[in-house]
PDB file of C-alpha atoms in Angstrom:
ATOM      1  CA  GLY A   1    -227.763 -80.590-223.140  1.00 76.00           C
ATOM      2  CA  GLU A   2    -227.456 -77.783-220.630  1.00 83.00           C
ATOM      3  CA  ASN A   3    -224.915 -75.015-221.214  1.00 90.00           C
ATOM      4  CA  VAL A   4    -224.059 -72.611-218.411  1.00 95.00           C
ATOM      5  CA  GLU A   5    -222.181 -69.371-219.021  1.00 96.00           C
ATOM      6  CA  GLN A   6    -220.658 -67.387-216.177  1.00 97.00           C
ATOM      7  CA  HIS A   7    -219.399 -63.796-215.972  1.00 97.00           C
ATOM      8  CA  PRO A   8    -217.064 -62.233-215.108  1.00 97.00           C
ATOM      9  CA  SER A   9    -214.103 -64.590-215.153  1.00 96.00           C
ATOM     10  CA  THR A  10    -212.254 -62.430-212.638  1.00 97.00           C
ATOM     11  CA  LEU A  11    -213.561 -59.911-210.135  1.00 98.00           C
ATOM     12  CA  SER A  12    -211.631 -57.714-207.743  1.00 98.00           C
ATOM     13  CA  VAL A  13    -213.377 -55.716-205.020  1.00 97.00           C
ATOM     14  CA  GLN A  14    -212.391 -53.727-201.981  1.00 97.00           C
ATOM     15  CA  GLU A  15    -213.158 -55.237-198.601  1.00 97.00           C
ATOM     16  CA  GLY A  16    -216.650 -54.201-197.534  1.00 97.00           C
ATOM     17  CA  ASP A  17    -217.921 -53.743-201.084  1.00 97.00           C
ATOM     18  CA  SER A  18    -220.470 -56.019-202.752  1.00 98.00           C
ATOM     19  CA  ALA A  19    -219.691 -58.598-205.426  1.00 98.00           C
ATOM     20  CA  VAL A  20    -222.061 -59.932-208.062  1.00 98.00           C
ATOM     21  CA  ILE A  21    -221.493 -62.943-210.318  1.00 98.00           C
ATOM     22  CA  LYS A  22    -223.921 -63.718-213.115  1.00 98.00           C
ATOM     23  CA  CYS A  23    -224.799 -66.935-214.931  1.00 98.00           C
ATOM     24  CA  THR A  24    -227.095 -67.869-217.772  1.00 97.00           C
ATOM     25  CA  TYR A  25    -228.380 -71.315-218.678  1.00 96.00           C
ATOM     26  CA  SER A  26    -229.798 -72.756-221.855  1.00 94.00           C
ATOM     27  CA  ASP A  27    -232.081 -75.626-220.838  1.00 92.00           C
ATOM     28  CA  SER A  28    -235.441 -74.424-219.521  1.00 91.00           C
ATOM     29  CA  ALA A  29    -235.955 -77.867-217.936  1.00 90.00           C
ATOM     30  CA  SER A  30    -233.126 -77.258-215.435  1.00 91.00           C
ATOM     31  CA  ASN A  31    -234.665 -76.887-212.001  1.00 90.00           C
ATOM     32  CA  TYR A  32    -231.823 -76.622-209.516  1.00 93.00           C
ATOM     33  CA  PHE A  33    -229.051 -74.029-209.420  1.00 95.00           C
ATOM     34  CA  PRO A  34    -226.248 -74.426-206.877  1.00 96.00           C
ATOM     35  CA  TRP A  35    -223.228 -72.219-206.260  1.00 98.00           C
ATOM     36  CA  TYR A  36    -219.901 -73.693-205.215  1.00 98.00           C
ATOM     37  CA  LYS A  37    -216.889 -71.980-203.673  1.00 98.00           C
ATOM     38  CA  GLN A  38    -213.398 -73.362-204.208  1.00 97.00           C
ATOM     39  CA  GLU A  39    -210.634 -72.197-201.909  1.00 96.00           C
ATOM     40  CA  LEU A  40    -206.996 -72.708-202.759  1.00 93.00           C
ATOM     41  CA  GLY A  41    -205.962 -76.347-202.519  1.00 90.00           C
ATOM     42  CA  LYS A  42    -209.474 -77.607-201.857  1.00 93.00           C
ATOM     43  CA  GLY A  43    -212.353 -79.051-203.799  1.00 95.00           C
ATOM     44  CA  PRO A  44    -215.451 -76.934-204.517  1.00 96.00           C
ATOM     45  CA  GLN A  45    -217.951 -76.682-201.683  1.00 96.00           C
ATOM     46  CA  LEU A  46    -221.646 -75.824-201.887  1.00 95.00           C
ATOM     47  CA  ILE A  47    -222.415 -72.409-200.409  1.00 97.00           C
ATOM     48  CA  ILE A  48    -225.975 -71.743-201.511  1.00 96.00           C
ATOM     49  CA  ASP A  49    -228.533 -73.118-203.937  1.00 94.00           C
ATOM     50  CA  ILE A  50    -231.911 -72.250-205.356  1.00 93.00           C
ATOM     51  CA  ARG A  51    -234.690 -74.230-206.947  1.00 90.00           C
ATOM     52  CA  SER A  52    -236.655 -73.109-209.975  1.00 86.00           C
ATOM     53  CA  ASN A  53    -239.829 -72.431-207.993  1.00 86.00           C
ATOM     54  CA  VAL A  54    -238.067 -69.773-205.901  1.00 85.00           C
ATOM     55  CA  GLY A  55    -236.981 -66.324-207.065  1.00 90.00           C
ATOM     56  CA  GLU A  56    -234.546 -65.407-204.318  1.00 94.00           C
ATOM     57  CA  LYS A  57    -232.757 -67.002-201.397  1.00 94.00           C
ATOM     58  CA  LYS A  58    -230.546 -65.423-198.771  1.00 96.00           C
ATOM     59  CA  ASP A  59    -228.091 -66.791-196.239  1.00 94.00           C
ATOM     60  CA  GLN A  60    -226.374 -64.130-194.150  1.00 95.00           C
ATOM     61  CA  ARG A  61    -224.095 -62.182-196.515  1.00 97.00           C
ATOM     62  CA  ILE A  62    -224.811 -64.223-199.603  1.00 98.00           C
ATOM     63  CA  ALA A  63    -227.929 -64.290-201.740  1.00 97.00           C
ATOM     64  CA  VAL A  64    -228.944 -65.839-205.016  1.00 98.00           C
ATOM     65  CA  THR A  65    -231.596 -64.615-207.428  1.00 97.00           C
ATOM     66  CA  LEU A  66    -233.192 -66.543-210.270  1.00 96.00           C
ATOM     67  CA  ASN A  67    -235.034 -65.218-213.312  1.00 95.00           C
ATOM     68  CA  LYS A  68    -236.593 -68.238-215.023  1.00 93.00           C
ATOM     69  CA  THR A  69    -238.000 -66.234-217.909  1.00 93.00           C
ATOM     70  CA  ALA A  70    -234.617 -64.820-218.837  1.00 94.00           C
ATOM     71  CA  LYS A  71    -232.820 -68.015-217.771  1.00 95.00           C
ATOM     72  CA  HIS A  72    -230.272 -66.289-215.634  1.00 95.00           C
ATOM     73  CA  PHE A  73    -229.286 -66.389-211.993  1.00 97.00           C
ATOM     74  CA  SER A  74    -226.858 -64.393-209.893  1.00 98.00           C
ATOM     75  CA  LEU A  75    -224.819 -64.637-206.714  1.00 98.00           C
ATOM     76  CA  HIS A  76    -224.611 -61.565-204.507  1.00 98.00           C
ATOM     77  CA  ILE A  77    -222.069 -61.231-201.722  1.00 98.00           C
ATOM     78  CA  THR A  78    -222.403 -58.193-199.461  1.00 97.00           C
ATOM     79  CA  GLU A  79    -219.834 -56.734-197.070  1.00 97.00           C
ATOM     80  CA  THR A  80    -217.077 -58.780-198.649  1.00 98.00           C
ATOM     81  CA  GLN A  81    -214.209 -60.000-196.497  1.00 97.00           C
ATOM     82  CA  PRO A  82    -210.743 -61.294-197.464  1.00 96.00           C
ATOM     83  CA  GLU A  83    -211.865 -64.852-196.704  1.00 96.00           C
ATOM     84  CA  ASP A  84    -214.424 -64.546-199.507  1.00 97.00           C
ATOM     85  CA  SER A  85    -211.492 -64.632-201.948  1.00 98.00           C
ATOM     86  CA  ALA A  86    -211.897 -67.871-203.924  1.00 98.00           C
ATOM     87  CA  VAL A  87    -213.122 -69.284-207.223  1.00 97.00           C
ATOM     88  CA  TYR A  88    -216.904 -69.467-207.492  1.00 98.00           C
ATOM     89  CA  PHE A  89    -218.800 -71.803-209.801  1.00 97.00           C
ATOM     90  CA  CYS A  90    -222.445 -71.680-210.746  1.00 97.00           C
ATOM     91  CA  ALA A  91    -224.253 -74.741-212.039  1.00 96.00           C
ATOM     92  CA  GLY A  92    -227.558 -75.738-213.537  1.00 94.00           C
ATOM     93  CA  SER A  93    -229.004 -79.186-213.176  1.00 90.00           C
ATOM     94  CA  LEU A  94    -231.878 -81.519-213.803  1.00 84.00           C
ATOM     95  CA  GLY A  95    -231.590 -84.525-211.560  1.00 79.00           C
ATOM     96  CA  HIS A  96    -227.982 -85.647-211.293  1.00 77.00           C
ATOM     97  CA  ASP A  97    -227.050 -84.058-214.628  1.00 82.00           C
ATOM     98  CA  MET A  98    -225.193 -80.967-213.438  1.00 88.00           C
ATOM     99  CA  ARG A  99    -223.359 -78.503-215.700  1.00 91.00           C
ATOM    100  CA  PHE A 100    -220.945 -75.925-214.370  1.00 94.00           C
ATOM    101  CA  GLY A 101    -219.972 -72.467-215.474  1.00 95.00           C
ATOM    102  CA  ALA A 102    -216.332 -71.642-216.200  1.00 95.00           C
ATOM    103  CA  GLY A 103    -215.798 -70.059-212.778  1.00 96.00           C
ATOM    104  CA  THR A 104    -215.142 -66.588-211.371  1.00 97.00           C
ATOM    105  CA  ARG A 105    -211.988 -65.777-209.443  1.00 97.00           C
ATOM    106  CA  LEU A 106    -212.981 -63.278-206.752  1.00 98.00           C
ATOM    107  CA  THR A 107    -210.284 -61.284-205.008  1.00 98.00           C
ATOM    108  CA  VAL A 108    -211.188 -59.163-201.997  1.00 97.00           C
ATOM    109  CA  LYS A 109    -208.544 -56.555-201.263  1.00 96.00           C
ATOM    110  CA  PRO A 110    -208.087 -55.619-197.612  1.00 91.00           C
TER     111      PRO A 110
ATOM    112  CA  ASP B   1    -220.680 -84.946-193.106  1.00 73.00           C
ATOM    113  CA  VAL B   2    -219.866 -86.737-196.307  1.00 73.00           C
ATOM    114  CA  LYS B   3    -216.203 -87.290-196.845  1.00 91.00           C
ATOM    115  CA  VAL B   4    -214.673 -87.845-200.267  1.00 95.00           C
ATOM    116  CA  THR B   5    -211.026 -88.842-200.299  1.00 96.00           C
ATOM    117  CA  GLN B   6    -208.746 -88.761-203.304  1.00 96.00           C
ATOM    118  CA  SER B   7    -205.670 -90.764-202.512  1.00 89.00           C
ATOM    119  CA  SER B   8    -203.182 -88.866-204.670  1.00 90.00           C
ATOM    120  CA  ARG B   9    -202.923 -85.080-204.429  1.00 93.00           C
ATOM    121  CA  TYR B  10    -200.058 -84.682-206.906  1.00 96.00           C
ATOM    122  CA  LEU B  11    -198.840 -87.060-209.581  1.00 96.00           C
ATOM    123  CA  VAL B  12    -196.194 -86.745-212.276  1.00 97.00           C
ATOM    124  CA  LYS B  13    -196.329 -89.337-215.051  1.00 97.00           C
ATOM    125  CA  ARG B  14    -194.715 -89.842-218.427  1.00 97.00           C
ATOM    126  CA  THR B  15    -196.489 -89.982-221.766  1.00 97.00           C
ATOM    127  CA  GLY B  16    -197.851 -93.448-222.409  1.00 97.00           C
ATOM    128  CA  GLU B  17    -197.993 -94.528-218.768  1.00 97.00           C
ATOM    129  CA  LYS B  18    -201.149 -95.998-217.292  1.00 97.00           C
ATOM    130  CA  VAL B  19    -202.542 -93.830-214.507  1.00 97.00           C
ATOM    131  CA  PHE B  20    -205.009 -94.713-211.773  1.00 97.00           C
ATOM    132  CA  LEU B  21    -206.796 -92.046-209.760  1.00 97.00           C
ATOM    133  CA  GLU B  22    -208.634 -93.400-206.746  1.00 96.00           C
ATOM    134  CA  CYS B  23    -211.625 -91.916-204.948  1.00 97.00           C
ATOM    135  CA  VAL B  24    -213.441 -93.171-201.858  1.00 97.00           C
ATOM    136  CA  GLN B  25    -216.625 -91.881-200.225  1.00 95.00           C
ATOM    137  CA  ASP B  26    -217.940 -92.823-196.813  1.00 93.00           C
ATOM    138  CA  MET B  27    -221.705 -92.254-197.144  1.00 88.00           C
ATOM    139  CA  ASP B  28    -222.885 -95.255-199.152  1.00 88.00           C
ATOM    140  CA  HIS B  29    -223.844 -92.965-202.034  1.00 89.00           C
ATOM    141  CA  GLU B  30    -224.966 -94.512-205.283  1.00 91.00           C
ATOM    142  CA  ASN B  31    -223.853 -91.671-207.566  1.00 93.00           C
ATOM    143  CA  MET B  32    -220.207 -90.723-208.011  1.00 95.00           C
ATOM    144  CA  PHE B  33    -218.556 -88.477-210.570  1.00 96.00           C
ATOM    145  CA  TRP B  34    -215.198 -87.607-212.086  1.00 97.00           C
ATOM    146  CA  TYR B  35    -214.641 -84.053-213.306  1.00 97.00           C
ATOM    147  CA  ARG B  36    -211.701 -82.387-214.949  1.00 97.00           C
ATOM    148  CA  GLN B  37    -210.919 -78.769-214.016  1.00 96.00           C
ATOM    149  CA  ASP B  38    -209.014 -76.493-216.383  1.00 94.00           C
ATOM    150  CA  PRO B  39    -208.653 -72.696-216.179  1.00 89.00           C
ATOM    151  CA  GLY B  40    -211.355 -70.933-218.154  1.00 87.00           C
ATOM    152  CA  LEU B  41    -213.238 -74.173-218.814  1.00 91.00           C
ATOM    153  CA  GLY B  42    -214.753 -74.818-215.415  1.00 91.00           C
ATOM    154  CA  LEU B  43    -215.609 -78.358-214.372  1.00 94.00           C
ATOM    155  CA  ARG B  44    -216.211 -80.799-217.175  1.00 94.00           C
ATOM    156  CA  LEU B  45    -217.766 -84.201-216.523  1.00 94.00           C
ATOM    157  CA  ILE B  46    -215.669 -87.170-217.632  1.00 96.00           C
ATOM    158  CA  TYR B  47    -217.693 -90.116-216.317  1.00 96.00           C
ATOM    159  CA  PHE B  48    -220.230 -90.853-213.656  1.00 94.00           C
ATOM    160  CA  SER B  49    -221.470 -94.005-211.991  1.00 95.00           C
ATOM    161  CA  TYR B  50    -224.929 -94.592-210.561  1.00 92.00           C
ATOM    162  CA  ASP B  51    -224.245 -97.994-209.008  1.00 91.00           C
ATOM    163  CA  VAL B  52    -221.626-100.691-208.663  1.00 92.00           C
ATOM    164  CA  LYS B  53    -220.328-101.735-212.087  1.00 89.00           C
ATOM    165  CA  MET B  54    -222.570 -99.126-213.754  1.00 91.00           C
ATOM    166  CA  LYS B  55    -221.139 -96.145-215.588  1.00 93.00           C
ATOM    167  CA  GLU B  56    -222.132 -93.446-218.010  1.00 93.00           C
ATOM    168  CA  LYS B  57    -220.006 -91.226-220.229  1.00 94.00           C
ATOM    169  CA  GLY B  58    -219.934 -87.555-219.496  1.00 92.00           C
ATOM    170  CA  ASP B  59    -218.959 -84.755-221.846  1.00 91.00           C
ATOM    171  CA  ILE B  60    -215.274 -85.616-222.310  1.00 95.00           C
ATOM    172  CA  PRO B  61    -214.776 -89.400-221.880  1.00 96.00           C
ATOM    173  CA  GLU B  62    -212.182 -89.848-224.630  1.00 96.00           C
ATOM    174  CA  GLY B  63    -208.908 -91.191-223.296  1.00 96.00           C
ATOM    175  CA  TYR B  64    -210.407 -92.200-219.950  1.00 97.00           C
ATOM    176  CA  SER B  65    -212.131 -95.192-218.443  1.00 97.00           C
ATOM    177  CA  VAL B  66    -213.562 -95.854-214.982  1.00 97.00           C
ATOM    178  CA  SER B  67    -214.050 -98.698-212.568  1.00 96.00           C
ATOM    179  CA  ARG B  68    -216.612 -99.116-209.792  1.00 96.00           C
ATOM    180  CA  GLU B  69    -216.172-102.534-208.218  1.00 94.00           C
ATOM    181  CA  LYS B  70    -217.348-101.437-204.772  1.00 95.00           C
ATOM    182  CA  LYS B  71    -219.922 -98.826-203.888  1.00 94.00           C
ATOM    183  CA  GLU B  72    -217.521 -96.640-201.948  1.00 95.00           C
ATOM    184  CA  ARG B  73    -214.748 -96.567-204.547  1.00 96.00           C
ATOM    185  CA  PHE B  74    -214.712 -94.974-207.994  1.00 97.00           C
ATOM    186  CA  SER B  75    -211.501 -95.045-210.001  1.00 97.00           C
ATOM    187  CA  LEU B  76    -210.495 -93.018-213.041  1.00 97.00           C
ATOM    188  CA  ILE B  77    -208.065 -94.695-215.426  1.00 97.00           C
ATOM    189  CA  LEU B  78    -205.910 -93.114-218.094  1.00 97.00           C
ATOM    190  CA  GLU B  79    -204.906 -96.069-220.241  1.00 94.00           C
ATOM    191  CA  SER B  80    -202.075 -94.205-221.968  1.00 97.00           C
ATOM    192  CA  ALA B  81    -201.460 -90.771-220.519  1.00 97.00           C
ATOM    193  CA  SER B  82    -200.890 -87.868-222.887  1.00 97.00           C
ATOM    194  CA  THR B  83    -199.663 -84.334-222.232  1.00 97.00           C
ATOM    195  CA  ASN B  84    -203.114 -82.885-222.929  1.00 97.00           C
ATOM    196  CA  GLN B  85    -204.403 -84.810-219.925  1.00 98.00           C
ATOM    197  CA  THR B  86    -202.331 -82.651-217.601  1.00 98.00           C
ATOM    198  CA  SER B  87    -205.030 -81.201-215.381  1.00 97.00           C
ATOM    199  CA  MET B  88    -206.762 -81.145-212.010  1.00 97.00           C
ATOM    200  CA  TYR B  89    -209.105 -84.088-211.494  1.00 98.00           C
ATOM    201  CA  LEU B  90    -211.976 -83.859-209.035  1.00 97.00           C
ATOM    202  CA  CYS B  91    -214.048 -86.723-207.717  1.00 97.00           C
ATOM    203  CA  ALA B  92    -217.507 -86.084-206.253  1.00 96.00           C
ATOM    204  CA  SER B  93    -220.242 -87.993-204.503  1.00 94.00           C
ATOM    205  CA  LEU B  94    -223.915 -87.049-204.676  1.00 91.00           C
ATOM    206  CA  THR B  95    -226.326 -86.513-201.805  1.00 88.00           C
ATOM    207  CA  GLN B  96    -229.876 -86.598-203.108  1.00 83.00           C
ATOM    208  CA  GLY B  97    -232.401 -84.793-200.974  1.00 77.00           C
ATOM    209  CA  ALA B  98    -235.762 -83.074-201.201  1.00 72.00           C
ATOM    210  CA  GLY B  99    -235.353 -80.797-204.189  1.00 68.00           C
ATOM    211  CA  ALA B 100    -231.591 -80.598-204.031  1.00 75.00           C
ATOM    212  CA  ASN B 101    -228.713 -82.688-205.304  1.00 84.00           C
ATOM    213  CA  VAL B 102    -225.537 -81.750-203.475  1.00 89.00           C
ATOM    214  CA  LEU B 103    -222.122 -82.756-204.755  1.00 92.00           C
ATOM    215  CA  THR B 104    -219.366 -83.258-202.217  1.00 94.00           C
ATOM    216  CA  PHE B 105    -215.966 -82.990-203.840  1.00 96.00           C
ATOM    217  CA  GLY B 106    -212.625 -84.415-202.913  1.00 96.00           C
ATOM    218  CA  ALA B 107    -209.602 -82.128-202.625  1.00 95.00           C
ATOM    219  CA  GLY B 108    -208.494 -82.960-206.151  1.00 96.00           C
ATOM    220  CA  SER B 109    -205.629 -84.797-207.842  1.00 97.00           C
ATOM    221  CA  ARG B 110    -203.275 -82.621-209.863  1.00 96.00           C
ATOM    222  CA  LEU B 111    -201.775 -84.697-212.667  1.00 97.00           C
ATOM    223  CA  THR B 112    -198.815 -83.611-214.748  1.00 97.00           C
ATOM    224  CA  VAL B 113    -197.957 -85.680-217.814  1.00 97.00           C
ATOM    225  CA  LEU B 114    -194.463 -85.099-219.187  1.00 96.00           C
TER     226      LEU B 114
END
């Protein structure tokens, strides 16, 4: 089955700096890669996703890149703000079979 | 918007007790999931259901069972709670669209087993 590894486990940046979280996956058949953000006391919420036929996708300050050959994908957050502080999860899936990374705790210092 | 409601936010139970965690979704979704969240381990799938009375084991089903008697409700059952089942439990419902499968999660149920 799919195995998703995520790095780093914790990340601290200064407000305004960029943050990058990286994930690798094992199953080349996986074709959908979402990113979820979990704020304190809440369940994870989808923030951006990318399909395997796309190399990059951007939504305002967040972007995701996918390298199918290397089987890795990354989340990029620019101009970070304190409200970006949360736990972020990457996932790889084929159909409804979705596997999550271990999570990255991002702290944005004002 | 899809809403997924977990009825219990915090529970404290004793070893050996039977525990029910309830989850309700309001979008008539066929697919529902139960995950367990532990620090450093991410979200691990316990069970999922693709229709009423249908279920499939996930990666860590041992010590758990599920019930799906109605489409909107998916329950996780710990037949005899143990201390190693102390964790955060997340229920999710799946929206299937063109090229994307989006999980909507509930707020979570934090279970402590003493």
